[in-house]
Structure formats: structure tokens, C-alpha cells
PDB file of C-alpha atoms in Angstrom:
ATOM      1  CA  MET A 100     173.355 205.560  45.368  1.00  0.00           C
ATOM      2  CA  LYS A 101     170.648 203.142  43.864  1.00  0.00           C
ATOM      3  CA  ILE A 102     167.725 202.057  46.095  1.00  0.00           C
ATOM      4  CA  GLY A 103     165.870 198.699  45.863  1.00  0.00           C
ATOM      5  CA  LEU A 104     163.324 196.720  47.550  1.00  0.00           C
ATOM      6  CA  ARG A 105     163.233 193.082  48.101  1.00  0.00           C
ATOM      7  CA  TYR A 106     160.262 190.925  48.953  1.00  0.00           C
ATOM      8  CA  ASP A 107     160.312 187.153  49.917  1.00  0.00           C
ATOM      9  CA  MET A 108     157.054 187.283  51.616  1.00  0.00           C
ATOM     10  CA  ARG A 109     157.671 185.008  54.442  1.00  0.00           C
ATOM     11  CA  ALA A 110     154.606 185.552  56.841  1.00  0.00           C
ATOM     12  CA  PRO A 111     155.415 183.185  59.854  1.00  0.00           C
ATOM     13  CA  ASP A 112     152.792 182.747  62.867  1.00  0.00           C
ATOM     14  CA  LEU A 113     154.896 184.550  65.583  1.00  0.00           C
ATOM     15  CA  GLY A 114     151.921 185.041  67.946  1.00  0.00           C
ATOM     16  CA  PRO A 115     149.150 187.754  68.286  1.00  0.00           C
ATOM     17  CA  GLY A 116     149.739 190.631  65.858  1.00  0.00           C
ATOM     18  CA  SER A 117     151.260 188.535  63.158  1.00  0.00           C
ATOM     19  CA  PRO A 118     150.194 190.119  59.717  1.00  0.00           C
ATOM     20  CA  THR A 119     148.364 187.636  57.363  1.00  0.00           C
ATOM     21  CA  PRO A 120     149.945 186.637  53.915  1.00  0.00           C
ATOM     22  CA  ALA A 121     147.050 188.799  52.401  1.00  0.00           C
ATOM     23  CA  ALA A 122     147.927 191.993  54.559  1.00  0.00           C
ATOM     24  CA  LEU A 123     151.703 191.470  53.593  1.00  0.00           C
ATOM     25  CA  TYR A 124     151.073 191.012  50.076  1.00  0.00           C
ATOM     26  CA  GLU A 125     148.823 194.154  49.980  1.00  0.00           C
ATOM     27  CA  ALA A 126     151.337 196.046  51.811  1.00  0.00           C
ATOM     28  CA  ALA A 127     154.187 194.958  49.124  1.00  0.00           C
ATOM     29  CA  VAL A 128     152.199 196.170  46.211  1.00  0.00           C
ATOM     30  CA  GLU A 129     151.584 199.532  47.952  1.00  0.00           C
ATOM     31  CA  GLN A 130     155.078 199.836  49.012  1.00  0.00           C
ATOM     32  CA  CYS A 131     156.400 199.382  45.502  1.00  0.00           C
ATOM     33  CA  LYS A 132     153.804 201.922  44.189  1.00  0.00           C
ATOM     34  CA  TRP A 133     155.149 204.538  46.922  1.00  0.00           C
ATOM     35  CA  ALA A 134     158.850 203.549  45.911  1.00  0.00           C
ATOM     36  CA  ASP A 135     158.059 204.026  42.366  1.00  0.00           C
ATOM     37  CA  ALA A 136     156.716 207.334  42.794  1.00  0.00           C
ATOM     38  CA  ARG A 137     159.841 208.392  44.558  1.00  0.00           C
ATOM     39  CA  GLY A 138     162.288 207.149  41.866  1.00  0.00           C
ATOM     40  CA  PHE A 139     163.507 203.964  43.689  1.00  0.00           C
ATOM     41  CA  ASP A 140     165.313 201.779  41.061  1.00  0.00           C
ATOM     42  CA  THR A 141     164.356 198.081  41.705  1.00  0.00           C
ATOM     43  CA  VAL A 142     162.010 195.674  43.373  1.00  0.00           C
ATOM     44  CA  TYR A 143     163.451 191.977  44.058  1.00  0.00           C
ATOM     45  CA  LEU A 144     160.973 189.060  44.339  1.00  0.00           C
ATOM     46  CA  ALA A 145     162.038 185.780  45.559  1.00  0.00           C
ATOM     47  CA  GLU A 146     160.840 182.254  45.132  1.00  0.00           C
ATOM     48  CA  HIS A 147     160.536 178.986  47.293  1.00  0.00           C
ATOM     49  CA  HIS A 148     158.082 176.428  47.345  1.00  0.00           C
ATOM     50  CA  GLY A 149     156.226 174.431  50.285  1.00  0.00           C
ATOM     51  CA  ALA A 150     157.781 176.722  52.867  1.00  0.00           C
ATOM     52  CA  GLU A 151     156.469 176.401  56.469  1.00  0.00           C
ATOM     53  CA  ASP A 152     156.196 180.156  56.686  1.00  0.00           C
ATOM     54  CA  ASN A 153     154.549 180.902  53.423  1.00  0.00           C
ATOM     55  CA  TYR A 154     157.488 182.126  51.354  1.00  0.00           C
ATOM     56  CA  CYS A 155     156.255 183.304  47.911  1.00  0.00           C
ATOM     57  CA  PRO A 156     155.837 180.567  45.469  1.00  0.00           C
ATOM     58  CA  ALA A 157     154.471 182.701  42.777  1.00  0.00           C
ATOM     59  CA  PRO A 158     156.550 185.853  42.196  1.00  0.00           C
ATOM     60  CA  MET A 159     155.460 186.193  38.704  1.00  0.00           C
ATOM     61  CA  ILE A 160     151.887 186.810  39.899  1.00  0.00           C
ATOM     62  CA  LEU A 161     153.207 189.134  42.651  1.00  0.00           C
ATOM     63  CA  GLY A 162     155.473 190.967  39.874  1.00  0.00           C
ATOM     64  CA  SER A 163     152.295 191.369  37.590  1.00  0.00           C
ATOM     65  CA  ALA A 164     150.191 193.046  40.281  1.00  0.00           C
ATOM     66  CA  ILE A 165     153.332 195.497  40.859  1.00  0.00           C
ATOM     67  CA  ALA A 166     153.816 195.937  37.198  1.00  0.00           C
ATOM     68  CA  GLY A 167     150.162 197.216  37.055  1.00  0.00           C
ATOM     69  CA  ALA A 168     150.554 199.544  40.165  1.00  0.00           C
ATOM     70  CA  THR A 169     153.892 201.199  38.892  1.00  0.00           C
ATOM     71  CA  ARG A 170     155.480 202.792  35.914  1.00  0.00           C
ATOM     72  CA  GLN A 171     159.308 202.876  35.972  1.00  0.00           C
ATOM     73  CA  ILE A 172     160.780 200.487  38.688  1.00  0.00           C
ATOM     74  CA  GLU A 173     162.485 197.486  37.543  1.00  0.00           C
ATOM     75  CA  ILE A 174     160.929 194.206  38.565  1.00  0.00           C
ATOM     76  CA  HIS A 175     163.929 191.971  39.095  1.00  0.00           C
ATOM     77  CA  PHE A 176     163.160 188.050  39.787  1.00  0.00           C
ATOM     78  CA  SER A 177     165.992 187.083  42.098  1.00  0.00           C
ATOM     79  CA  ALA A 178     166.119 184.213  42.011  1.00  0.00           C
ATOM     80  CA  LEU A 179     163.397 182.782  39.867  1.00  0.00           C
ATOM     81  CA  CYS A 180     163.841 178.907  40.209  1.00  0.00           C
ATOM     82  CA  ILE A 181     163.452 177.994  36.415  1.00  0.00           C
ATOM     83  CA  THR A 182     163.919 174.377  37.017  1.00  0.00           C
ATOM     84  CA  MET A 183     160.790 174.196  38.789  1.00  0.00           C
ATOM     85  CA  HIS A 184     158.559 175.530  36.003  1.00  0.00           C
ATOM     86  CA  GLN A 185     157.611 173.994  32.696  1.00  0.00           C
ATOM     87  CA  PRO A 186     159.686 175.845  30.408  1.00  0.00           C
ATOM     88  CA  LEU A 187     157.204 176.622  27.534  1.00  0.00           C
ATOM     89  CA  ARG A 188     154.516 178.127  30.124  1.00  0.00           C
ATOM     90  CA  LEU A 189     157.346 179.989  31.960  1.00  0.00           C
ATOM     91  CA  ALA A 190     158.290 181.662  28.576  1.00  0.00           C
ATOM     92  CA  GLU A 191     154.744 182.482  27.976  1.00  0.00           C
ATOM     93  CA  ASP A 192     154.155 184.099  31.472  1.00  0.00           C
ATOM     94  CA  LEU A 193     157.265 186.042  31.446  1.00  0.00           C
ATOM     95  CA  ALA A 194     156.458 187.252  27.905  1.00  0.00           C
ATOM     96  CA  VAL A 195     153.200 188.630  28.957  1.00  0.00           C
ATOM     97  CA  LEU A 196     154.437 190.156  32.236  1.00  0.00           C
ATOM     98  CA  ASP A 197     157.092 191.800  29.871  1.00  0.00           C
ATOM     99  CA  LEU A 198     154.300 193.289  27.775  1.00  0.00           C
ATOM    100  CA  ILE A 199     152.418 194.408  30.828  1.00  0.00           C
ATOM    101  CA  ALA A 200     155.501 195.972  32.454  1.00  0.00           C
ATOM    102  CA  GLY A 201     157.027 197.753  29.447  1.00  0.00           C
ATOM    103  CA  PRO A 202     160.240 197.187  27.728  1.00  0.00           C
ATOM    104  CA  GLY A 203     163.329 196.714  29.966  1.00  0.00           C
ATOM    105  CA  ARG A 204     161.568 196.682  33.315  1.00  0.00           C
ATOM    106  CA  VAL A 205     161.522 192.838  33.770  1.00  0.00           C
ATOM    107  CA  LEU A 206     164.855 191.203  34.899  1.00  0.00           C
ATOM    108  CA  ILE A 207     165.516 187.527  35.999  1.00  0.00           C
ATOM    109  CA  THR A 208     168.200 186.008  37.728  1.00  0.00           C
ATOM    110  CA  ALA A 209     167.718 182.506  37.010  1.00  0.00           C
ATOM    111  CA  GLY A 210     168.321 180.301  40.116  1.00  0.00           C
ATOM    112  CA  MET A 211     168.567 176.421  39.814  1.00  0.00           C
ATOM    113  CA  GLY A 212     167.193 175.758  43.296  1.00  0.00           C
ATOM    114  CA  TYR A 213     168.986 173.900  46.078  1.00  0.00           C
ATOM    115  CA  ARG A 214     166.288 172.449  48.428  1.00  0.00           C
ATOM    116  CA  PRO A 215     165.869 168.859  47.684  1.00  0.00           C
ATOM    117  CA  MET A 216     162.071 168.673  48.802  1.00  0.00           C
ATOM    118  CA  GLU A 217     161.313 171.338  46.110  1.00  0.00           C
ATOM    119  CA  PHE A 218     162.744 169.019  43.482  1.00  0.00           C
ATOM    120  CA  ASP A 219     160.629 166.148  44.888  1.00  0.00           C
ATOM    121  CA  MET A 220     157.577 168.487  45.037  1.00  0.00           C
ATOM    122  CA  PHE A 221     157.688 169.106  41.411  1.00  0.00           C
ATOM    123  CA  GLY A 222     159.041 165.775  40.237  1.00  0.00           C
ATOM    124  CA  VAL A 223     162.536 167.344  38.793  1.00  0.00           C
ATOM    125  CA  ASP A 224     165.495 165.075  38.762  1.00  0.00           C
ATOM    126  CA  PHE A 225     167.693 166.683  41.458  1.00  0.00           C
ATOM    127  CA  PRO A 226     170.945 164.816  40.511  1.00  0.00           C
ATOM    128  CA  ASN A 227     170.480 166.046  36.914  1.00  0.00           C
ATOM    129  CA  ARG A 228     169.312 169.636  37.802  1.00  0.00           C
ATOM    130  CA  ALA A 229     172.228 171.499  36.130  1.00  0.00           C
ATOM    131  CA  LYS A 230     171.190 169.771  32.777  1.00  0.00           C
ATOM    132  CA  VAL A 231     167.555 170.621  33.252  1.00  0.00           C
ATOM    133  CA  TYR A 232     168.488 174.253  34.270  1.00  0.00           C
ATOM    134  CA  GLU A 233     170.444 174.854  31.284  1.00  0.00           C
ATOM    135  CA  HIS A 234     167.833 173.239  28.877  1.00  0.00           C
ATOM    136  CA  HIS A 235     165.251 175.562  30.330  1.00  0.00           C
ATOM    137  CA  LEU A 236     167.329 178.521  29.774  1.00  0.00           C
ATOM    138  CA  GLU A 237     167.875 177.465  26.146  1.00  0.00           C
ATOM    139  CA  VAL A 238     164.059 177.009  25.778  1.00  0.00           C
ATOM    140  CA  LEU A 239     163.428 180.388  27.075  1.00  0.00           C
ATOM    141  CA  HIS A 240     165.761 182.166  24.686  1.00  0.00           C
ATOM    142  CA  LYS A 241     164.289 180.289  21.585  1.00  0.00           C
ATOM    143  CA  ALA A 242     160.758 180.886  22.682  1.00  0.00           C
ATOM    144  CA  TRP A 243     161.185 184.629  22.849  1.00  0.00           C
ATOM    145  CA  THR A 244     162.198 184.757  19.306  1.00  0.00           C
ATOM    146  CA  GLY A 245     158.515 184.120  18.329  1.00  0.00           C
ATOM    147  CA  GLU A 246     159.729 181.767  15.807  1.00  0.00           C
ATOM    148  CA  GLU A 247     158.903 177.956  15.458  1.00  0.00           C
ATOM    149  CA  PHE A 248     161.394 175.764  17.090  1.00  0.00           C
ATOM    150  CA  GLU A 249     161.810 171.889  18.099  1.00  0.00           C
ATOM    151  CA  PHE A 250     160.808 170.944  21.691  1.00  0.00           C
ATOM    152  CA  GLU A 251     161.002 167.448  22.979  1.00  0.00           C
ATOM    153  CA  GLY A 252     160.277 166.142  19.512  1.00  0.00           C
ATOM    154  CA  ARG A 253     157.504 168.586  18.669  1.00  0.00           C
ATOM    155  CA  THR A 254     157.375 171.836  16.625  1.00  0.00           C
ATOM    156  CA  VAL A 255     156.299 174.629  18.896  1.00  0.00           C
ATOM    157  CA  ARG A 256     156.018 178.467  18.823  1.00  0.00           C
ATOM    158  CA  VAL A 257     155.542 180.579  21.905  1.00  0.00           C
ATOM    159  CA  THR A 258     153.283 183.934  21.430  1.00  0.00           C
ATOM    160  CA  PRO A 259     153.173 186.736  21.916  1.00  0.00           C
ATOM    161  CA  THR A 260     156.683 187.797  21.751  1.00  0.00           C
ATOM    162  CA  PRO A 261     157.876 189.996  24.697  1.00  0.00           C
ATOM    163  CA  GLY A 262     158.016 193.764  24.562  1.00  0.00           C
ATOM    164  CA  THR A 263     161.775 193.687  25.188  1.00  0.00           C
ATOM    165  CA  PRO A 264     163.567 192.463  22.147  1.00  0.00           C
ATOM    166  CA  GLY A 265     164.841 188.851  22.682  1.00  0.00           C
ATOM    167  CA  GLY A 266     162.954 188.876  25.936  1.00  0.00           C
ATOM    168  CA  PRO A 267     163.840 190.086  29.428  1.00  0.00           C
ATOM    169  CA  THR A 268     167.244 190.195  30.552  1.00  0.00           C
ATOM    170  CA  VAL A 269     168.470 186.891  32.017  1.00  0.00           C
ATOM    171  CA  HIS A 270     171.341 186.584  34.562  1.00  0.00           C
ATOM    172  CA  ILE A 271     172.666 183.409  36.080  1.00  0.00           C
ATOM    173  CA  GLY A 272     172.412 183.210  39.804  1.00  0.00           C
ATOM    174  CA  GLY A 273     174.574 180.977  42.112  1.00  0.00           C
ATOM    175  CA  ASN A 274     176.347 180.547  45.335  1.00  0.00           C
ATOM    176  CA  ALA A 275     179.336 178.351  44.016  1.00  0.00           C
ATOM    177  CA  LYS A 276     182.085 178.445  41.386  1.00  0.00           C
ATOM    178  CA  PRO A 277     180.168 176.195  38.754  1.00  0.00           C
ATOM    179  CA  SER A 278     177.490 178.906  38.546  1.00  0.00           C
ATOM    180  CA  ALA A 279     180.334 181.200  37.578  1.00  0.00           C
ATOM    181  CA  ARG A 280     181.675 179.121  35.010  1.00  0.00           C
ATOM    182  CA  ARG A 281     178.323 178.333  33.533  1.00  0.00           C
ATOM    183  CA  ALA A 282     177.588 182.099  33.186  1.00  0.00           C
ATOM    184  CA  ALA A 283     180.861 182.865  31.404  1.00  0.00           C
ATOM    185  CA  ARG A 284     180.334 179.870  29.131  1.00  0.00           C
ATOM    186  CA  LEU A 285     176.749 180.708  28.114  1.00  0.00           C
ATOM    187  CA  GLY A 286     177.730 184.350  27.684  1.00  0.00           C
ATOM    188  CA  LEU A 287     175.237 185.507  30.125  1.00  0.00           C
ATOM    189  CA  GLY A 288     175.552 187.953  33.173  1.00  0.00           C
ATOM    190  CA  TYR A 289     176.018 186.847  36.732  1.00  0.00           C
ATOM    191  CA  ARG A 290     174.476 187.745  39.941  1.00  0.00           C
ATOM    192  CA  PRO A 291     176.342 185.676  42.536  1.00  0.00           C
ATOM    193  CA  ALA A 292     176.200 185.867  46.567  1.00  0.00           C
ATOM    194  CA  THR A 293     179.665 187.443  46.897  1.00  0.00           C
ATOM    195  CA  LYS A 294     182.179 189.644  45.091  1.00  0.00           C
ATOM    196  CA  GLU A 295     184.778 186.969  45.300  1.00  0.00           C
ATOM    197  CA  LEU A 296     182.459 184.819  43.140  1.00  0.00           C
ATOM    198  CA  TYR A 297     181.994 187.486  40.789  1.00  0.00           C
ATOM    199  CA  GLU A 298     185.841 187.942  40.250  1.00  0.00           C
ATOM    200  CA  TYR A 299     185.980 184.257  39.608  1.00  0.00           C
ATOM    201  CA  TYR A 300     183.408 184.788  36.839  1.00  0.00           C
ATOM    202  CA  GLU A 301     185.367 187.775  35.444  1.00  0.00           C
ATOM    203  CA  GLN A 302     188.408 185.525  35.255  1.00  0.00           C
ATOM    204  CA  GLN A 303     186.396 182.868  33.469  1.00  0.00           C
ATOM    205  CA  CYS A 304     184.961 185.417  30.982  1.00  0.00           C
ATOM    206  CA  ALA A 305     188.474 186.483  30.244  1.00  0.00           C
ATOM    207  CA  GLU A 306     189.783 183.108  29.670  1.00  0.00           C
ATOM    208  CA  LEU A 307     187.031 182.827  27.053  1.00  0.00           C
ATOM    209  CA  GLY A 308     187.965 186.055  25.449  1.00  0.00           C
ATOM    210  CA  ARG A 309     185.006 188.165  26.381  1.00  0.00           C
ATOM    211  CA  PRO A 310     184.845 190.820  29.098  1.00  0.00           C
ATOM    212  CA  ALA A 311     182.288 190.600  32.021  1.00  0.00           C
ATOM    213  CA  PRO A 312     179.062 192.493  31.002  1.00  0.00           C
ATOM    214  CA  GLU A 313     178.924 195.116  33.952  1.00  0.00           C
ATOM    215  CA  PRO A 314     181.180 195.400  37.365  1.00  0.00           C
ATOM    216  CA  PHE A 315     180.157 193.531  40.399  1.00  0.00           C
ATOM    217  CA  PRO A 316     176.691 194.989  41.486  1.00  0.00           C
ATOM    218  CA  ALA A 317     177.653 195.937  45.002  1.00  0.00           C
ATOM    219  CA  HIS A 318     174.530 195.997  47.306  1.00  0.00           C
ATOM    220  CA  GLY A 319     173.297 195.507  50.902  1.00  0.00           C
ATOM    221  CA  PRO A 320     172.897 195.408  53.870  1.00  0.00           C
ATOM    222  CA  ALA A 321     170.565 192.301  54.751  1.00  0.00           C
ATOM    223  CA  PHE A 322     168.039 194.672  56.496  1.00  0.00           C
ATOM    224  CA  VAL A 323     167.650 198.456  57.092  1.00  0.00           C
ATOM    225  CA  HIS A 324     165.296 199.896  59.523  1.00  0.00           C
ATOM    226  CA  ILE A 325     165.093 203.595  60.380  1.00  0.00           C
ATOM    227  CA  THR A 326     163.716 204.687  63.625  1.00  0.00           C
ATOM    228  CA  GLU A 327     163.649 207.360  66.107  1.00  0.00           C
ATOM    229  CA  ASP A 328     164.182 204.848  68.731  1.00  0.00           C
ATOM    230  CA  PRO A 329     166.274 201.982  67.887  1.00  0.00           C
ATOM    231  CA  GLU A 330     166.089 200.139  71.430  1.00  0.00           C
ATOM    232  CA  ARG A 331     162.172 200.209  71.100  1.00  0.00           C
ATOM    233  CA  SER A 332     162.004 199.298  67.577  1.00  0.00           C
ATOM    234  CA  LEU A 333     164.572 196.280  68.285  1.00  0.00           C
ATOM    235  CA  GLN A 334     162.067 194.824  70.789  1.00  0.00           C
ATOM    236  CA  GLN A 335     159.371 195.044  68.134  1.00  0.00           C
ATOM    237  CA  ILE A 336     161.077 193.842  65.242  1.00  0.00           C
ATOM    238  CA  ALA A 337     163.369 191.225  66.619  1.00  0.00           C
ATOM    239  CA  PRO A 338     161.196 188.119  66.640  1.00  0.00           C
ATOM    240  CA  HIS A 339     160.985 188.685  62.773  1.00  0.00           C
ATOM    241  CA  LEU A 340     164.597 189.471  62.084  1.00  0.00           C
ATOM    242  CA  ILE A 341     165.555 186.151  64.180  1.00  0.00           C
ATOM    243  CA  HIS A 342     163.026 184.076  62.147  1.00  0.00           C
ATOM    244  CA  ALA A 343     164.194 185.080  58.786  1.00  0.00           C
ATOM    245  CA  SER A 344     167.756 184.798  59.594  1.00  0.00           C
ATOM    246  CA  ASN A 345     167.401 181.424  61.201  1.00  0.00           C
ATOM    247  CA  MET A 346     165.341 180.086  58.520  1.00  0.00           C
ATOM    248  CA  TYR A 347     167.817 181.105  55.691  1.00  0.00           C
ATOM    249  CA  ALA A 348     170.611 179.856  57.774  1.00  0.00           C
ATOM    250  CA  ALA A 349     168.969 176.352  58.300  1.00  0.00           C
ATOM    251  CA  TRP A 350     168.264 176.325  54.341  1.00  0.00           C
ATOM    252  CA  ALA A 351     171.720 176.983  53.600  1.00  0.00           C
ATOM    253  CA  THR A 352     172.660 173.608  55.340  1.00  0.00           C
ATOM    254  CA  GLU A 353     170.733 171.877  52.545  1.00  0.00           C
ATOM    255  CA  ARG A 354     173.298 173.051  49.984  1.00  0.00           C
ATOM    256  CA  SER A 355     176.682 171.483  49.177  1.00  0.00           C
ATOM    257  CA  LYS A 356     179.853 172.547  51.074  1.00  0.00           C
ATOM    258  CA  ALA A 357     181.035 174.458  48.156  1.00  0.00           C
ATOM    259  CA  THR A 358     178.309 177.135  48.466  1.00  0.00           C
ATOM    260  CA  VAL A 359     178.239 180.463  50.439  1.00  0.00           C
ATOM    261  CA  ASN A 360     175.630 181.526  52.647  1.00  0.00           C
ATOM    262  CA  GLY A 361     175.616 185.318  51.911  1.00  0.00           C
ATOM    263  CA  TYR A 362     174.093 187.609  54.627  1.00  0.00           C
ATOM    264  CA  TRP A 363     172.340 185.297  56.984  1.00  0.00           C
ATOM    265  CA  GLN A 364     173.717 183.874  60.204  1.00  0.00           C
ATOM    266  CA  GLU A 365     171.660 181.962  62.894  1.00  0.00           C
ATOM    267  CA  LYS A 366     170.472 184.173  65.689  1.00  0.00           C
ATOM    268  CA  GLU A 367     169.408 183.899  69.337  1.00  0.00           C
ATOM    269  CA  GLY A 368     168.446 187.256  70.495  1.00  0.00           C
ATOM    270  CA  ILE A 369     168.679 191.030  70.308  1.00  0.00           C
ATOM    271  CA  GLU A 370     172.221 190.975  71.037  1.00  0.00           C
ATOM    272  CA  SER A 371     172.975 188.858  67.985  1.00  0.00           C
ATOM    273  CA  ILE A 372     171.216 191.381  65.753  1.00  0.00           C
ATOM    274  CA  LYS A 373     173.255 194.462  67.305  1.00  0.00           C
ATOM    275  CA  ALA A 374     176.521 192.261  66.453  1.00  0.00           C
ATOM    276  CA  ASP A 375     175.583 191.654  63.012  1.00  0.00           C
ATOM    277  CA  PRO A 376     176.978 194.348  60.553  1.00  0.00           C
ATOM    278  CA  MET A 377     174.547 193.525  58.144  1.00  0.00           C
ATOM    279  CA  MET A 378     171.566 194.569  60.354  1.00  0.00           C
ATOM    280  CA  TRP A 379     171.182 198.265  60.217  1.00  0.00           C
ATOM    281  CA  ILE A 380     168.603 199.451  62.719  1.00  0.00           C
ATOM    282  CA  LEU A 381     169.487 203.300  62.776  1.00  0.00           C
ATOM    283  CA  THR A 382     168.347 206.749  63.781  1.00  0.00           C
ATOM    284  CA  PRO A 383     167.910 208.933  60.732  1.00  0.00           C
ATOM    285  CA  ASP A 384     171.087 210.765  61.593  1.00  0.00           C
ATOM    286  CA  GLU A 385     173.036 207.567  61.776  1.00  0.00           C
ATOM    287  CA  ALA A 386     171.468 206.443  58.532  1.00  0.00           C
ATOM    288  CA  VAL A 387     172.496 209.817  56.824  1.00  0.00           C
ATOM    289  CA  GLU A 388     176.136 209.028  57.958  1.00  0.00           C
ATOM    290  CA  ARG A 389     175.970 205.512  56.915  1.00  0.00           C
ATOM    291  CA  CYS A 390     174.713 205.992  53.379  1.00  0.00           C
ATOM    292  CA  ARG A 391     177.095 209.019  52.650  1.00  0.00           C
ATOM    293  CA  ALA A 392     179.797 206.503  53.187  1.00  0.00           C
ATOM    294  CA  LEU A 393     178.654 204.214  50.340  1.00  0.00           C
ATOM    295  CA  ALA A 394     179.993 204.354  46.941  1.00  0.00           C
ATOM    296  CA  GLU A 395     178.138 206.027  44.200  1.00  0.00           C
ATOM    297  CA  ASP A 396     177.342 202.836  42.519  1.00  0.00           C
ATOM    298  CA  TYR A 397     176.374 200.803  45.567  1.00  0.00           C
ATOM    299  CA  GLU A 398     172.609 199.729  45.831  1.00  0.00           C
ATOM    300  CA  LEU A 399     171.006 200.281  49.345  1.00  0.00           C
ATOM    301  CA  ARG A 400     168.639 197.238  49.360  1.00  0.00           C
ATOM    302  CA  LEU A 401     165.875 197.439  51.750  1.00  0.00           C
ATOM    303  CA  HIS A 402     163.919 194.486  53.020  1.00  0.00           C
ATOM    304  CA  PRO A 403     160.768 196.124  54.451  1.00  0.00           C
ATOM    305  CA  LEU A 404     158.594 193.230  55.224  1.00  0.00           C
ATOM    306  CA  LEU A 405     161.426 190.652  56.341  1.00  0.00           C
ATOM    307  CA  GLY A 406     160.350 187.807  58.419  1.00  0.00           C
ATOM    308  CA  GLY A 407     156.511 189.090  58.230  1.00  0.00           C
ATOM    309  CA  LEU A 408     157.290 192.461  59.772  1.00  0.00           C
ATOM    310  CA  PRO A 409     153.965 194.178  60.497  1.00  0.00           C
ATOM    311  CA  PRO A 410     153.356 196.639  57.662  1.00  0.00           C
ATOM    312  CA  GLU A 411     152.698 199.660  59.929  1.00  0.00           C
ATOM    313  CA  LEU A 412     156.347 199.300  61.470  1.00  0.00           C
ATOM    314  CA  SER A 413     157.574 198.773  57.954  1.00  0.00           C
ATOM    315  CA  TRP A 414     155.839 201.998  56.664  1.00  0.00           C
ATOM    316  CA  GLU A 415     157.318 203.991  59.479  1.00  0.00           C
ATOM    317  CA  SER A 416     160.864 203.130  58.629  1.00  0.00           C
ATOM    318  CA  LEU A 417     160.270 203.737  54.846  1.00  0.00           C
ATOM    319  CA  GLU A 418     158.622 207.291  55.577  1.00  0.00           C
ATOM    320  CA  LEU A 419     161.652 208.293  57.814  1.00  0.00           C
ATOM    321  CA  LEU A 420     164.026 207.173  55.062  1.00  0.00           C
ATOM    322  CA  ALA A 421     162.027 209.223  52.532  1.00  0.00           C
ATOM    323  CA  ASP A 422     161.668 212.302  54.659  1.00  0.00           C
ATOM    324  CA  LYS A 423     164.680 212.452  56.884  1.00  0.00           C
ATOM    325  CA  VAL A 424     167.486 210.438  55.247  1.00  0.00           C
ATOM    326  CA  LEU A 425     167.442 210.599  51.433  1.00  0.00           C
ATOM    327  CA  PRO A 426     166.993 214.312  51.001  1.00  0.00           C
ATOM    328  CA  ARG A 427     170.226 214.864  53.193  1.00  0.00           C
ATOM    329  CA  VAL A 428     172.114 212.256  51.556  1.00  0.00           C
ATOM    330  CA  ARG A 429     171.345 213.406  48.067  1.00  0.00           C
ATOM    331  CA  ALA A 430     172.014 217.067  48.953  1.00  0.00           C
TER     332      ALA A 430
END
């Protein structure tokens, strides 16, 4: 079983005791350092802009801090909204981050973005976003060769070249069938919201005469929290889970009807959390049983600071996982 951490850095003001963004960023870096020492596999960093709850707008900056504090854990931007970035500068930033982290540690799920207000914020043509997206992908791959190439009528070169030959691994992200067709056509890996979309991608690859590069990377759930007292913990963490779920659910309505929402459903209270199979609030014994039922190639993906969860509560869960769950699962 693989283990990943995910951070979107939402920092809502939910009243007294809500942690500040500074406290959450400090905790995220420290948790990644802790996870790296324990052999966790990947940290996933997300990106959105102009969010009312301080969602991370600069995952490459956070990723650089994590890279400097760790030695082996992968740093996977999922998703990196490449349409919102000037592509030459994006290529430079990622090349330098790849050198800091070391070969093979930086991975990218390239997202197109879906919130119209973000496109307006950066002056990106929303109706033609697919064209912008593919152009930026092309620029990244040309830039990482270290050779001169033509860019908007000028001859340019991006240096230094990344430590990873050809640059960091890039996957296509997406929540609808066009993203699967794009990934197959461009010959890139695909990281969609659902297994059904991945199976459609595999069909598209087969029609083009090339196999999918890897099986569907099964992962989940939306949230894991290990506690000796689930009822007490639910009272403490519920406002944060409800906030995050409702924000993601609301943002999903800004997408086209052809997209899927993944894990996130609107929630009204504790009972709605208990009823959600993607929300795991478990005792150590329950977690052992749940983890033992997972496939060997499944990735248990943790979201320790979901909804601005106070770091002290987050750390309690992580320590219980490391001390009372993983040793028994691995045994």
C-alpha cells in the first residue's frame, strides 16, 4: 500500500481557534518532513486563485520548501493550472525546482482550470482555454530540452535544464472525456477523477495503437482521521470537513455538465459526514481492518489539514497512523 499526503492549504476563518495560513504552511512542511522520514511516497499540492478561504495559489513555492526539507518523497502538483502561468517562466520555475528536489521527484498533473473568475483574473481567454493549455504543454516540453526554439515570433532558450532528462513527468488532468482524448492523442499519462474516465482513456490509447503507460492509480479516500475517540473528534473536525466539502461541491457547479465531481458532496452536519463512505474517521483498530482490505497497489491518500484543520489535531491522527496502524498493516 502506498501512502500520500495532499494539501490545498484552505485556511477559512471558522471562528476562535482557526489556525492562520502561516501556521498551516509551517505544519504542511513539517508534516512532509516527518512523512519523508517514514517512507511515505508522495505529497500532492493543489492550486487555485483568488479563493475566499486562502486556497494555495503558489504550489511551486510550497513545493520548493518541501523539497528543501525532504530527501525522497515525490512532490506531485495535482493539479497545476498551467493555463494561468506565463509558459516560459513556468518552465524555468519547474526546471529549478526539479534541480532542487533531485531527478524524478517532481511530477505534474497539468490542469486546464475550470473557474471562469480565475481566467478573468489572469486575462486568459476562457472560451479558447483548450488551445492555450495545449500551447503551454508544448512550450514546456520544448523549453526543457535546453535548446533554442521559436516562441511567439522570437527565438528563446530556457536554462538551466532540469535534472530529470526531458523535464518533470507531466500527466494530463481532467474530469471529462475530452481530457482523456487529449492525453491519448498527445501520448501523455492521464490522472482523471474516476476509474471510468481512465478506462475511456485506455480505449482511446488502444485505438491509436499505443497502450496506456500505467494501470489506473487507485487512491482515496477524501479524508482519513485516526482517533481513539471518533465521536469526540467528529465534534472538533466537522466544521472543517463541512467547509471543504461544500466549497468543492460549489466550485463543481462552475464546470460543464459533462464533468464529474469526484469525492465531494455538499454536507449539512455530522450525520452527513458519517454517511459519506469517503470520510474515514476511525479508531486505530478500525483503520487496520480498513487498510488490510485495500489492494496492494492502492494509495492511501491523507489530507491532514483539510478545511484548515488545526495542526495539533492533524498531528494526533498522523502519529496514531504511524504508531498504531501502519506497523500492524505491514506486518
